[in-house]
Coordinates of C-alpha atoms in Angstrom, one line a residue:
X1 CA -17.2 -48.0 9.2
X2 CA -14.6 -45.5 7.7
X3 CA -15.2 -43.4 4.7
X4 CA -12.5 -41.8 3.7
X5 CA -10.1 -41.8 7.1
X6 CA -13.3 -41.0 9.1
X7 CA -15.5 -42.8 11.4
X8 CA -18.8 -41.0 11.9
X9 CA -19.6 -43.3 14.7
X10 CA -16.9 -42.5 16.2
X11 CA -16.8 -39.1 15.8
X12 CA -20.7 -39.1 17.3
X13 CA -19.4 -40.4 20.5
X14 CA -16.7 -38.1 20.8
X15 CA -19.5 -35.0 20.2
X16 CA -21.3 -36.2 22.6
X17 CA -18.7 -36.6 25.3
X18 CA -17.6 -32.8 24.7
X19 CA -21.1 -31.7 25.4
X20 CA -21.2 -33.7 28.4
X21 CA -18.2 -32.0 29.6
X22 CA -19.9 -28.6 28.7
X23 CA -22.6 -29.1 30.5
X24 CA -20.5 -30.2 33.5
X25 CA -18.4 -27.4 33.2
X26 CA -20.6 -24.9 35.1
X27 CA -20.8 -27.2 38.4
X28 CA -16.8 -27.6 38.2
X29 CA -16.1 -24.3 38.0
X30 CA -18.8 -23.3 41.1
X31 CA -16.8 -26.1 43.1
X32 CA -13.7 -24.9 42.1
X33 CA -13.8 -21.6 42.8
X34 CA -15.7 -22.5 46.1
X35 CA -12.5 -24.4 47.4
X36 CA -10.3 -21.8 46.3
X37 CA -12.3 -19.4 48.1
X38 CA -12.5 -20.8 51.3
X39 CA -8.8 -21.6 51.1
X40 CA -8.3 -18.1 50.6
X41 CA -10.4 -17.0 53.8
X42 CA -8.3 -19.2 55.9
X43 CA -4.8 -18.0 55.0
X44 CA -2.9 -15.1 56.5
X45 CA -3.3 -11.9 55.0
X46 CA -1.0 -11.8 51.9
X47 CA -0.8 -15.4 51.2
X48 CA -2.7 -16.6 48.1
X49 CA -4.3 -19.9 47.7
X50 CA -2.9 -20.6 44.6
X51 CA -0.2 -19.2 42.5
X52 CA -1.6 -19.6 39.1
X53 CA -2.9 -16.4 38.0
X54 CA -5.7 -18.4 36.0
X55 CA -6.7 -20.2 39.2
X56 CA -6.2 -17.0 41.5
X57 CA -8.6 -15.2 38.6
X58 CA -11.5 -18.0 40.2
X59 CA -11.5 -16.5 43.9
X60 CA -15.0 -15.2 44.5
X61 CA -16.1 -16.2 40.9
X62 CA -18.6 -19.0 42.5
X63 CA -21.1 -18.7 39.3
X64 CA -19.7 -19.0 36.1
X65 CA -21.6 -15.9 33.8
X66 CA -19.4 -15.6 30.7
X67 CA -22.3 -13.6 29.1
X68 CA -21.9 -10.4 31.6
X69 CA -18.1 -10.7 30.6
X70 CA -16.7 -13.5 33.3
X71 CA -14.8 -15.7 30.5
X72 CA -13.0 -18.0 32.8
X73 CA -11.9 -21.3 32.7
X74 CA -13.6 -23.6 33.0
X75 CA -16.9 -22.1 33.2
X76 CA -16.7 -20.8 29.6
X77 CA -16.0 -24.3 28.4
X78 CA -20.0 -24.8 28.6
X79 CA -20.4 -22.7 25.6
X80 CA -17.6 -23.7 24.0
X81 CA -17.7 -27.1 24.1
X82 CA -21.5 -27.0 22.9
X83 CA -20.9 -24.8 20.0
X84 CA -18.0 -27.6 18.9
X85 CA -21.1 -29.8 20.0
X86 CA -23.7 -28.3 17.3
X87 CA -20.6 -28.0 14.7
X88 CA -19.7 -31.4 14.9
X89 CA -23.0 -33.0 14.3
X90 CA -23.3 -30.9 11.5
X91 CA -20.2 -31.5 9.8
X92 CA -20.7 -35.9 10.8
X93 CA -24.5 -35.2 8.6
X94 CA -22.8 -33.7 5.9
X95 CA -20.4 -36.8 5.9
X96 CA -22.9 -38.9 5.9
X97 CA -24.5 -37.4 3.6
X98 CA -21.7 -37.9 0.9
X99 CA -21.1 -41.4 2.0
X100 CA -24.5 -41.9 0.6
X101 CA -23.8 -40.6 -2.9
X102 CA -20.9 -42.5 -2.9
X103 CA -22.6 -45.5 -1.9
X104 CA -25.2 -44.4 -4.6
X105 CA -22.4 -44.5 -7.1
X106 CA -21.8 -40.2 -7.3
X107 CA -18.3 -39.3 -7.6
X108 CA -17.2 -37.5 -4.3
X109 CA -14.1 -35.4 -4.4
X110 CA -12.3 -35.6 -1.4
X111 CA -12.0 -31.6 -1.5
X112 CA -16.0 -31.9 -0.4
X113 CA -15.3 -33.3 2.9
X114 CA -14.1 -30.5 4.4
X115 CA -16.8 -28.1 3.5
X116 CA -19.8 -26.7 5.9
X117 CA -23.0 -27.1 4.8
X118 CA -26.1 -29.5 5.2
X119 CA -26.1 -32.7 4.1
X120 CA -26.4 -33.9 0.5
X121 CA -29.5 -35.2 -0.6
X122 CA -29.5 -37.7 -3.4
X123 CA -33.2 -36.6 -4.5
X124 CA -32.2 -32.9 -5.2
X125 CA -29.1 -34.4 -7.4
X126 CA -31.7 -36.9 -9.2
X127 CA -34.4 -33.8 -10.1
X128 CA -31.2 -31.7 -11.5
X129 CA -30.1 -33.7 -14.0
X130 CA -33.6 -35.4 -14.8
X131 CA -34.1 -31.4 -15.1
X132 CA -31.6 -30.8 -17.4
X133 CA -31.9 -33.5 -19.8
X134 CA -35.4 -33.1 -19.8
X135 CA -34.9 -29.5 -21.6
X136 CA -33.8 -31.6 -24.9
X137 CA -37.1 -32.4 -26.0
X138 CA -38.6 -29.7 -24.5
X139 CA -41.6 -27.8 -27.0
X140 CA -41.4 -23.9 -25.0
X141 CA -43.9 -22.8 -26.9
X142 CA -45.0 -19.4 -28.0
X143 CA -43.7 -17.5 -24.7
X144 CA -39.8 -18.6 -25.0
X145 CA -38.0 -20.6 -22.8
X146 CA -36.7 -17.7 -20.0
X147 CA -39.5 -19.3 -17.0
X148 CA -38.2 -23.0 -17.9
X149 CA -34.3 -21.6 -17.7
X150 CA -35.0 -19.6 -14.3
X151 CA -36.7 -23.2 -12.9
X152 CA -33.5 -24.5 -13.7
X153 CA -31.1 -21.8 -12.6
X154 CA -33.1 -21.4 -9.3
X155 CA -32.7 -25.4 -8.7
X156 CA -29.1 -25.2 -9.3
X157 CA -28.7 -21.8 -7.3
X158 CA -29.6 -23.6 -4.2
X159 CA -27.7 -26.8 -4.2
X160 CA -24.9 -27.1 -2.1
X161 CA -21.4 -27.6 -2.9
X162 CA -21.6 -31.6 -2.8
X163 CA -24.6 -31.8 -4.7
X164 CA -23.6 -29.6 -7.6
X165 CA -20.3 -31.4 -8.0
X166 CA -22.5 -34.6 -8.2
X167 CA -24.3 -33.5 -10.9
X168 CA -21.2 -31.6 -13.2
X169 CA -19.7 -35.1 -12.6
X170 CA -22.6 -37.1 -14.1
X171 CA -24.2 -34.5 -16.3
X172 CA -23.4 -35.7 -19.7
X173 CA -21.4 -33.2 -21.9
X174 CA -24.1 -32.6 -24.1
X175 CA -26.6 -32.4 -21.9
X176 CA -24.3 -29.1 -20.2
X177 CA -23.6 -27.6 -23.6
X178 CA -27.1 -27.6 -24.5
X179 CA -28.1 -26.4 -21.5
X180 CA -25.7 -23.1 -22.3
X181 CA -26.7 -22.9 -25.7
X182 CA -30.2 -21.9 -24.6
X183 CA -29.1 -20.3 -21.8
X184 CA -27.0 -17.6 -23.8
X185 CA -29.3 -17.5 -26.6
X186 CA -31.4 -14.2 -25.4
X187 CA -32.7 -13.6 -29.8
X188 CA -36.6 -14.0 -30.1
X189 CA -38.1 -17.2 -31.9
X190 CA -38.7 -15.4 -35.1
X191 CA -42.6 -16.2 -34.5
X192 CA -43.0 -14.0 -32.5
X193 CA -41.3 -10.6 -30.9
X194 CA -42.8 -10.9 -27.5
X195 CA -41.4 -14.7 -26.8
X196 CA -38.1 -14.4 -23.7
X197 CA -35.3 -16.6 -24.3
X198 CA -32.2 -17.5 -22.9
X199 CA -31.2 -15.5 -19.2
X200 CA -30.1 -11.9 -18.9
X201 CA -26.9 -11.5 -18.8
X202 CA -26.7 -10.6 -14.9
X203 CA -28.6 -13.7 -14.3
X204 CA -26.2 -15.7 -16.4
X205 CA -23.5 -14.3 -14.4
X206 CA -25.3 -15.3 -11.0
X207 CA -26.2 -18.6 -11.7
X208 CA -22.9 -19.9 -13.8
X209 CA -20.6 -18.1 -10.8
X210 CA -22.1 -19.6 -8.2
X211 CA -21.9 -22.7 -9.6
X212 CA -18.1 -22.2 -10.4
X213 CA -17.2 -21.4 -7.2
X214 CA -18.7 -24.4 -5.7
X215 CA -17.2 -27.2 -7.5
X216 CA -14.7 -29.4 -7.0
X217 CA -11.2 -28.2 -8.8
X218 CA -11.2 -31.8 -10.8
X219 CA -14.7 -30.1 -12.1
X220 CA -14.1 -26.9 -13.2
X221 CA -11.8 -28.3 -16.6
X222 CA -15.4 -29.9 -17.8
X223 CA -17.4 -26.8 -16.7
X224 CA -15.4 -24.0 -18.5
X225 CA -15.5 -26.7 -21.6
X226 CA -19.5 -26.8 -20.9
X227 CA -20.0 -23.1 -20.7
X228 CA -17.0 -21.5 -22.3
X229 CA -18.7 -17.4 -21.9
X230 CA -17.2 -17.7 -18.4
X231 CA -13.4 -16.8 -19.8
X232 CA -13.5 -13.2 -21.3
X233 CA -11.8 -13.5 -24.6
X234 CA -8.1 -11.6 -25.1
X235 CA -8.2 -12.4 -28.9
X236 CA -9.8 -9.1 -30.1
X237 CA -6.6 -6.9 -27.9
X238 CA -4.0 -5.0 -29.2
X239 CA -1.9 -7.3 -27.4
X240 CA -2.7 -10.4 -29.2
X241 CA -3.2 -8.8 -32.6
X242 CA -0.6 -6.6 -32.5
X243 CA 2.0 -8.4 -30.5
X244 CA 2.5 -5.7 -27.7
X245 CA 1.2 -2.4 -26.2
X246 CA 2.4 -0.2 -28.6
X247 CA 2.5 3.3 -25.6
X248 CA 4.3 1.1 -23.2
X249 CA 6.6 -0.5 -25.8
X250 CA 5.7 -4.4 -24.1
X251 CA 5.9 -7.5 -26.4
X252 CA 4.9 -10.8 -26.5
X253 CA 4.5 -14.3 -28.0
X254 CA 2.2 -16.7 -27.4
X255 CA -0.4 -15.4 -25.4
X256 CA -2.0 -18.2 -23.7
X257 CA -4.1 -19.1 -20.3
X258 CA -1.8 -20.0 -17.1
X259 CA -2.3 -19.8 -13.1
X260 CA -0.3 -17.2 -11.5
X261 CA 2.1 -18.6 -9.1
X262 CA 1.2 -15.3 -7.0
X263 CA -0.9 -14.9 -3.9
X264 CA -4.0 -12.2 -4.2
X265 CA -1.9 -9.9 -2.1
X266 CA 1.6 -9.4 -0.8
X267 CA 1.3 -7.1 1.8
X268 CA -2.0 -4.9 1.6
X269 CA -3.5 -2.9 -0.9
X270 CA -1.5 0.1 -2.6
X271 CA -1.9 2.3 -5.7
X272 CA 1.9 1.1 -6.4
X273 CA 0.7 -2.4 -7.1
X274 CA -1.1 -1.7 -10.2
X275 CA 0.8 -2.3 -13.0
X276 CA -1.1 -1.8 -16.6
X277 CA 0.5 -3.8 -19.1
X278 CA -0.6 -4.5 -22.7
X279 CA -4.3 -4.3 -22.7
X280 CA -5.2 -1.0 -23.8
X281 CA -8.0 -0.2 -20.7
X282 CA -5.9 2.9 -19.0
X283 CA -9.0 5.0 -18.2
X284 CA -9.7 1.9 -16.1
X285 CA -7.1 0.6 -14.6
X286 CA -6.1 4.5 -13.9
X287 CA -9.8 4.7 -11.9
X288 CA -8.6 0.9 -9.9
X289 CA -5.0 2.4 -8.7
X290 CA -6.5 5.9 -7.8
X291 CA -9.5 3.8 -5.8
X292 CA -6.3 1.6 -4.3
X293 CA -4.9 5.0 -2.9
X294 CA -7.6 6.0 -1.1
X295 CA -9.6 3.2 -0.2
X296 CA -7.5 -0.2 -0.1
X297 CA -9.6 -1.7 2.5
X298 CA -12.6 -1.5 0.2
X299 CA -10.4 -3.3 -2.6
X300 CA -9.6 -5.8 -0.3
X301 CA -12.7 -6.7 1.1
X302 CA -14.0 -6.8 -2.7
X303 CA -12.2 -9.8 -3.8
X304 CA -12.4 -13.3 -2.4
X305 CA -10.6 -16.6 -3.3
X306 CA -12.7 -19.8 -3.1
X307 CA -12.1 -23.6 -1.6
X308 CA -11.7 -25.1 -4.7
X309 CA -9.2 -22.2 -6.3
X310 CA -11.4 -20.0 -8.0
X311 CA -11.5 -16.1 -7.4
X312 CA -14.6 -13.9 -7.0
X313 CA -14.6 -10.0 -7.3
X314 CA -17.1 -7.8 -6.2
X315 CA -18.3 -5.8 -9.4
X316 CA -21.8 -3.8 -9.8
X317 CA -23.1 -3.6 -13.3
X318 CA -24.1 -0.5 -15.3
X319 CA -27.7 -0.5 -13.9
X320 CA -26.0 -0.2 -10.2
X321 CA -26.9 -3.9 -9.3
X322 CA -24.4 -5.6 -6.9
X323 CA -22.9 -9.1 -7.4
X324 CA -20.0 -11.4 -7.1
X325 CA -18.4 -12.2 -10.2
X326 CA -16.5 -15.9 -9.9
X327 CA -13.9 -16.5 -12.6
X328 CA -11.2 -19.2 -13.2
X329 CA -7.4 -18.4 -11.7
X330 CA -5.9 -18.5 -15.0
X331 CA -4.6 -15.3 -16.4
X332 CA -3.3 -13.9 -19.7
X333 CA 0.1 -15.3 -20.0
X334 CA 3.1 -14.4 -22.5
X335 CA 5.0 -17.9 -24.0
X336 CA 8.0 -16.8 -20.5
X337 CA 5.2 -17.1 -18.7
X338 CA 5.4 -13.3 -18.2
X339 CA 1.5 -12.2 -17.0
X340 CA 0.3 -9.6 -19.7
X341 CA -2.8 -8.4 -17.7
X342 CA -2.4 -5.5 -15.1
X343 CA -0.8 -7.0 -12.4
X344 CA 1.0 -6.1 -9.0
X345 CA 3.8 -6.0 -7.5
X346 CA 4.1 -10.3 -6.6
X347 CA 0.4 -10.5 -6.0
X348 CA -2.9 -10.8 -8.1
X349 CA -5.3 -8.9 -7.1
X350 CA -5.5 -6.2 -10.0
X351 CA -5.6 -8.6 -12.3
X352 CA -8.5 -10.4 -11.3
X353 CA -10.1 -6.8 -10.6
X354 CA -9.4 -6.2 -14.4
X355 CA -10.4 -10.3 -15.7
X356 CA -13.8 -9.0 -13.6
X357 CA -14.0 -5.7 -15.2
X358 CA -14.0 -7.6 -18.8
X359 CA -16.6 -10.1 -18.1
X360 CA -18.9 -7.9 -16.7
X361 CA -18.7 -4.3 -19.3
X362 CA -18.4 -6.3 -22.3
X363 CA -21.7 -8.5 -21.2
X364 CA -23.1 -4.6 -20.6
X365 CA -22.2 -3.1 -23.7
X366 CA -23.4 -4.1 -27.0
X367 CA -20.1 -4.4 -29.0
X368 CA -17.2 -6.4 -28.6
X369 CA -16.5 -8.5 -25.6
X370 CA -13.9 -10.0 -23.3
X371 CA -10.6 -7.9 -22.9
X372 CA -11.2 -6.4 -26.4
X373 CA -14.7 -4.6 -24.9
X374 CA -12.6 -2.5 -22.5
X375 CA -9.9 -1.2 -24.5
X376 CA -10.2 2.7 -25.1
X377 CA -12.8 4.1 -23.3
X378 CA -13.3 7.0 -20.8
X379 CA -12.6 6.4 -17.0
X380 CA -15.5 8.0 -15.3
X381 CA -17.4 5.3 -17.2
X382 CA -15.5 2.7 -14.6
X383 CA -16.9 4.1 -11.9
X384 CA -19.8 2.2 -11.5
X385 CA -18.6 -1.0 -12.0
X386 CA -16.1 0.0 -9.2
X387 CA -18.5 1.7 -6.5
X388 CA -21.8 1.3 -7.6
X389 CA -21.8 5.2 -8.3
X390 CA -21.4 7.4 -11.4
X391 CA -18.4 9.4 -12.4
X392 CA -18.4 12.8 -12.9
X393 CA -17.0 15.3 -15.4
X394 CA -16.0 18.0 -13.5
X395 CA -15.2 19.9 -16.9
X396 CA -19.1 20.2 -17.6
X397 CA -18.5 23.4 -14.5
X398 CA -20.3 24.3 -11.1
X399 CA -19.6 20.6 -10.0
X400 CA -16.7 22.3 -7.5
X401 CA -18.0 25.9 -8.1
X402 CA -15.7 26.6 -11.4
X403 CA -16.7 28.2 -14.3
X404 CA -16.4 26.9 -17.7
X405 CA -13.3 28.8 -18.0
X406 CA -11.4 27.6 -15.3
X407 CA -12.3 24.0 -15.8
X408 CA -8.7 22.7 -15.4
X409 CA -8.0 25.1 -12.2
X410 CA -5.4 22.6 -9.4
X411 CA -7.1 24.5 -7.0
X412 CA -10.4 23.0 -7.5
X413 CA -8.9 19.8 -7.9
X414 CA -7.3 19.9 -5.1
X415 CA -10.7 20.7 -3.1
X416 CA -11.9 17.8 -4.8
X417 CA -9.1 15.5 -4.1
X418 CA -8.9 16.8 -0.4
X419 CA -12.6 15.9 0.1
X420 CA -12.1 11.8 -0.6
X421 CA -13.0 11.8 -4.2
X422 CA -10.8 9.9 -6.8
X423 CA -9.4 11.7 -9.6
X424 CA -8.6 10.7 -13.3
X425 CA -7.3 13.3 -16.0
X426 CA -5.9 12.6 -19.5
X427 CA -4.1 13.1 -22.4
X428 CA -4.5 14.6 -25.9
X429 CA -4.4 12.2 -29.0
X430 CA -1.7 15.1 -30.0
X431 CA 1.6 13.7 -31.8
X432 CA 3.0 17.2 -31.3
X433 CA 2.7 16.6 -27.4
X434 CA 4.4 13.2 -27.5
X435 CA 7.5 14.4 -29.4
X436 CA 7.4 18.4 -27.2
X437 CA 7.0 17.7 -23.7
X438 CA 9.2 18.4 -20.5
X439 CA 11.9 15.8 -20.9
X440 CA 12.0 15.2 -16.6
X441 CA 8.3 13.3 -17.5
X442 CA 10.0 10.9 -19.6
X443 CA 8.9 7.8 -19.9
X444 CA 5.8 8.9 -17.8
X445 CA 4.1 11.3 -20.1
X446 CA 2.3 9.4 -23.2
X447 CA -0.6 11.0 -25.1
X448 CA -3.9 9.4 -25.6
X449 CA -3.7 7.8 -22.1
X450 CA -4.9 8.3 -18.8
X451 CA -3.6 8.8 -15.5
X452 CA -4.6 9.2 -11.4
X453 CA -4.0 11.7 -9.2
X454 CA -1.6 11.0 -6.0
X455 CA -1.6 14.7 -4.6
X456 CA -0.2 17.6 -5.0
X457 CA 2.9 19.5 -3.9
X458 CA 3.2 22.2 -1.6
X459 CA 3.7 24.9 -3.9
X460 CA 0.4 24.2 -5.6
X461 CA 1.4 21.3 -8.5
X462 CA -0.2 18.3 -9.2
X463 CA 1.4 14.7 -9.0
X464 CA 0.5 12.4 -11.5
X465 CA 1.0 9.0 -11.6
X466 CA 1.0 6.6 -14.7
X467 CA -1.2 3.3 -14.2
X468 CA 1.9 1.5 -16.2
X469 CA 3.3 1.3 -12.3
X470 CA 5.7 3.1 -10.4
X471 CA 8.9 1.1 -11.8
X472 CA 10.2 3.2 -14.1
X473 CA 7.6 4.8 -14.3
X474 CA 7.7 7.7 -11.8
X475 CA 4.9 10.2 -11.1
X476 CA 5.3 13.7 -12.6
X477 CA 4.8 17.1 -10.9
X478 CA 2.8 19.6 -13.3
X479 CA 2.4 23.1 -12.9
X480 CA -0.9 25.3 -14.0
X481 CA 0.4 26.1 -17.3
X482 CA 1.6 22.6 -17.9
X483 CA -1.7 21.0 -16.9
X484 CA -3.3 23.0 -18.9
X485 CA -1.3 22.0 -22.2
X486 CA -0.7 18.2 -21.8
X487 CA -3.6 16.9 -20.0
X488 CA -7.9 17.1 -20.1
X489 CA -10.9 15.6 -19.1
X490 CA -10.5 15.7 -15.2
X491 CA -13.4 13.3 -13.7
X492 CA -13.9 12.6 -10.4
X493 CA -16.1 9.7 -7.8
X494 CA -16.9 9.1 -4.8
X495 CA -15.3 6.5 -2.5
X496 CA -18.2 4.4 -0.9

């Protein structure tokens, strides 16, 4: 019987019938290359006994070793075909698996059939949401409810994709949005100071990501209503109170959430592809393009996008702990549907990098949150979140071997720059600078901002580039005497 255009039955027999033919394989490819080699013998010298270079490769090759580097057809085909052996009954148990639910009455999403993973069991579904509806009458008593919620989070942790998309789908609303009330709810009882509540915020971040980036995409519409924490607020920007960036000059309208129609990346990582645009968090998207430059492998491999849609970026926190951070593929959208996070150059990835950045510092830090939390700050404080390792000041001396008096000197920089490291320097909050600066910087130089270094010229100046992008936009060349009148604060960290 069917379910769903496929026959597990069926698609048994067929399993079995390839691992026949891998176990068969061996014994065919000894004969074969037996009758080839005999042929061989018995021709005249210069004739070959076949003239397929894939059967002429079999000549002598009378025992079939692909695991001392003899990959040959069809030989090989004995691993091959029982690897697709094990895989298939595998994937036929997990089938049958959801026909169960389905037969049980759980809503299966077709996106679920097409997953990896063990079979679903209807038990583990059952205990959830018993679990979680359970937690409404529950007395926690005089030690908080923390070991109840890490029960929970631990049984959810470890459900698999089918399962937790069975129980989103029948877990009533309120049942969810109680269950993220006390979750997020990390204040004492009032009775007594030495009661836990709620989960930490890193723990929060585990449990609800994981469980994002395993749903189905018909799902994750009741989820985000459920646990609403998981989209960093943009109402507390610049942007959306003031209308714009007011450095850059950018307006908008309308801010609102909207998928990109952009992949994650275009073609590779590069500094260029990091375009600030009206959230005011320079110091770090400065540290992301200068990371970009030197490293855009490492940004690469630290973002992901899910089966069902969702992205996941690779973030450490402020204590140094590592961890995926899985958010929803909307972004910050003007009323044109204009994107009004940073953003690249037709792909996404440094504005997920940046969505990331504002869950995770604002959950860190004890004022405001969401895109709001990250505006204004200093950029060797990004570091961590980037690399897992500090930033350094290099103005505090003796970092590079330069006194406190030559703090700003190129050619320490340079030393620094040469030897991997990723280097930030700013601007003044000086009006005087933004009205009297060289005008061939224009509309690069802005005070109160900061910028990344992309090198320096032969004859000893440094090139700066803006993190508002390199269309129109260009880097600037400074000299000594320039550096050390429009910009401060070089910092400096290490590339993993």
């Amino acid at each position: 019987m069917s379910f769903r255009g496929f026959d597990a039955a069926k698609l048994t027999a067929l399993a079995k019938d390839l691992d026949a033919l891998g176990q068969n394989s061996g014994r065919l490819h000894s004969q074969l290359a037996t009758v080839l080699t005999v042929a061989q013998q018995n021709l005249p010298p210069g004739q070959q006994a076949s003239r397929d270079p894939a059967l002429q490769d079999l000549v002598g090759d009378l025992v079939p070793m692909p695991f001392f580097g003899r990959r040959r057809l069809p030989g090989v085909l004995g691993g091959e075909l029982s690897d697709m052996h094990t895989s298939m009954k595998r994937r036929i148990a997990q089938l049958e698996g959801l026909q169960e639910l389905a037969r049980r009455g759980y809503p299966v999403n077709d996106s679920m059939l097409f997953l990896d993973e063990r079979a679903a069991d209807p038990k583990k579904i059952d205990d959830a949401l018993s679990h979680l509806k359970a937690l409404r009458g529950t007395d926690f008593g005089m030690n908080g409810n923390r070991d109840d919620l890490e029960k929970i989070a631990g049984e959810l942790d470890g459900l698999t994709a089918g399962e937790l998309d069975a129980v989103i789908s029948k877990a009533s609303p309120e049942d969810l949005a109680f269950y993220n009330a006390l979750v997020t709810c990390t204040d004492d009882s009032g009775w007594t100071p030495f009661d836990h509540n709620g989960l930490p915020d890193s723990r929060l971040r585990q449990t609800l990501g994981g469980m994002l980036a395993k749903i189905s995409p018909e799902n994750i519409g009741k989820f985000q209503t459920a646990f609403p924490g998981i989209q960093p607020t943009f109402t507390n920007t610049g942007a959306y109170e003031e209308g714009g960036n007011n450095q850059n000059g950018q307006t908008n309208s309308g801010i609102h959430w909207a998928p990109p129609s952009d992949p994650l990346f275009n073609n590779g990582v590069s500094a260029d592809d990091v375009n600030q645009r009206q959230f005011g968090d320079c110091w770090y998207v400065a540290s992301l393009a200068g990371l970009a430059q030197k490293d855009p492998q490492f940004i690469q491999d630290g973002i992901k996008q899910n089966p069902n849609g969702t992205v996941s970026v690779r973030v450490w926190d402020k204590n140094g702990n590592y961890q995926w951070i899985t958010m929803t593929a909307d972004l910050p959208t003007d009323q044109n549907g204009t994107p009004i996070s940073t953003y690249g150059n037709g792909e996404t990835w440094p504005a997920y990098y940046e969505k990331a950045f504002a869950i995770a510092y604002a959950d860190d830090g004890d004022g405001e949150r969401g895109y709001g939390g990250i505006e204004g700050d200093d950029p060797k404080k990004s570091a961590p979140y980037l690399t897992g390792q500090e930033g350094q000041d290099l103005e505090s001396g003796g970092f590079l071997g330069i006194g406190k008096h030559d703090d700003k000197d190129l050619s320490a920089l340079k030393k620094a720059f040469d030897s991997g490291k990723v280097l930030t320097v700013s601007t003044p909050n000086d009006e005087s600078l933004a009205k009297n600066h060289p005008k061939s910087w224009e509309p690069s130089y802005c005070t109160n901002h900061a910028y990344y270094v992309r090198g320096f010229t032969d004859d000893g100046k440094i090139i700066l580039g803006n993190p508002w992008g390199t269309s129109g936009y260009k880097p600037i060349a400074v000299t000594q005497d320039e550096f050390n009148k429009y910009f401060q604060s070089p910092e400096a960290f290490d590339v993993p």
